[in-house]
């Protein structure tokens, strides 16, 4: 069984990038009057406590949402970031950021009752799917949300094209197993054949592994072959000099954790590229830790 639990990573820099872009896409899609369908193939637990043992052990939010909230950028954020910070704040009415919303709750917060938007969630991990079910059950609008403890790549097949003919597919695996990289490519290829006008958003880790380097290249090729616009953005917070320098010589340096990640979109909102070009350099300035930090925005719809 899988050992990945998103609770260890909730609110890290990769979540900041992913959830900020997710909000931008959803805001764009819901700005038109027709209903949308959103499929989240790898949903996670939905809500996370930043003061839990999980989050406390890894401390990843400290290099993500926590650092961002404490920075001058949070006082004067550009629109894309303002929407993200506002949404996170809406889960923390006391003013202290204790709860971090995962993709199911980020999405649900933006769905409309009228027209009736729909959200499909897939989560395989027994504990996280149970937690997710409990969280979804608390929602007033829970009938808009369908939750399946099934393989998200497989489950997506039966849902495309959605009756709404408008929508978003978020593919956010943990890449714990190497085959996830290949499955993402195959899933995009097949899905584009069935639902060519859908918006697709893939998150992936930028790590020194051939499959991870290959994935955005493969997705570009697939989008180009299908004649669809795409957008690719990465955020790299770099290596922390403290963590690299404070270890005893001869011992393995403390782990830096994930330093960079990317999002790849097919059929992105045409407004997104400019918005990312504005915000990503500011995020690098704010979250950057040193060597290797940077960002990329390419493509653009
Ligand atoms: C990166 S986490 C998801 C985080 C979530 N999308 C968010 O942004 O809040 C990936 C999740 O996918 C689940 N998972 C792994 N393989 C899966 C599969 N084939 N189908 C559905 N869920 C899967 C894992 O248990 C894990 O909870």
CSV table of N, CA, C and O in Angstrom, one decimal, residues 32 52 112 114 197 288:
chain,number,residue,atom,x,y,z
A,32,UNK,N,-18.1,32.1,-16.6
A,32,UNK,CA,-19.0,31.9,-17.7
A,32,UNK,C,-20.3,31.3,-17.1
A,32,UNK,O,-20.2,30.6,-16.1
A,52,UNK,N,-0.8,20.0,13.3
A,52,UNK,CA,-0.9,18.5,13.6
A,52,UNK,C,0.5,18.0,13.7
A,52,UNK,O,1.5,18.6,13.3
A,112,UNK,N,-20.4,26.7,-7.9
A,112,UNK,CA,-21.7,27.5,-7.8
A,112,UNK,C,-22.8,26.5,-7.6
A,112,UNK,O,-22.8,25.4,-8.1
A,114,UNK,N,-25.8,27.5,-8.5
A,114,UNK,CA,-26.6,27.8,-9.7
A,114,UNK,C,-25.8,28.6,-10.7
A,114,UNK,O,-25.4,29.7,-10.3
A,197,UNK,N,-12.0,19.9,-25.3
A,197,UNK,CA,-12.1,21.3,-24.9
A,197,UNK,C,-11.9,21.4,-23.4
A,197,UNK,O,-12.0,22.6,-22.9
A,288,UNK,N,12.2,32.0,-1.7
A,288,UNK,CA,13.5,31.5,-2.2
A,288,UNK,C,14.5,31.4,-1.0
A,288,UNK,O,14.5,32.2,-0.1
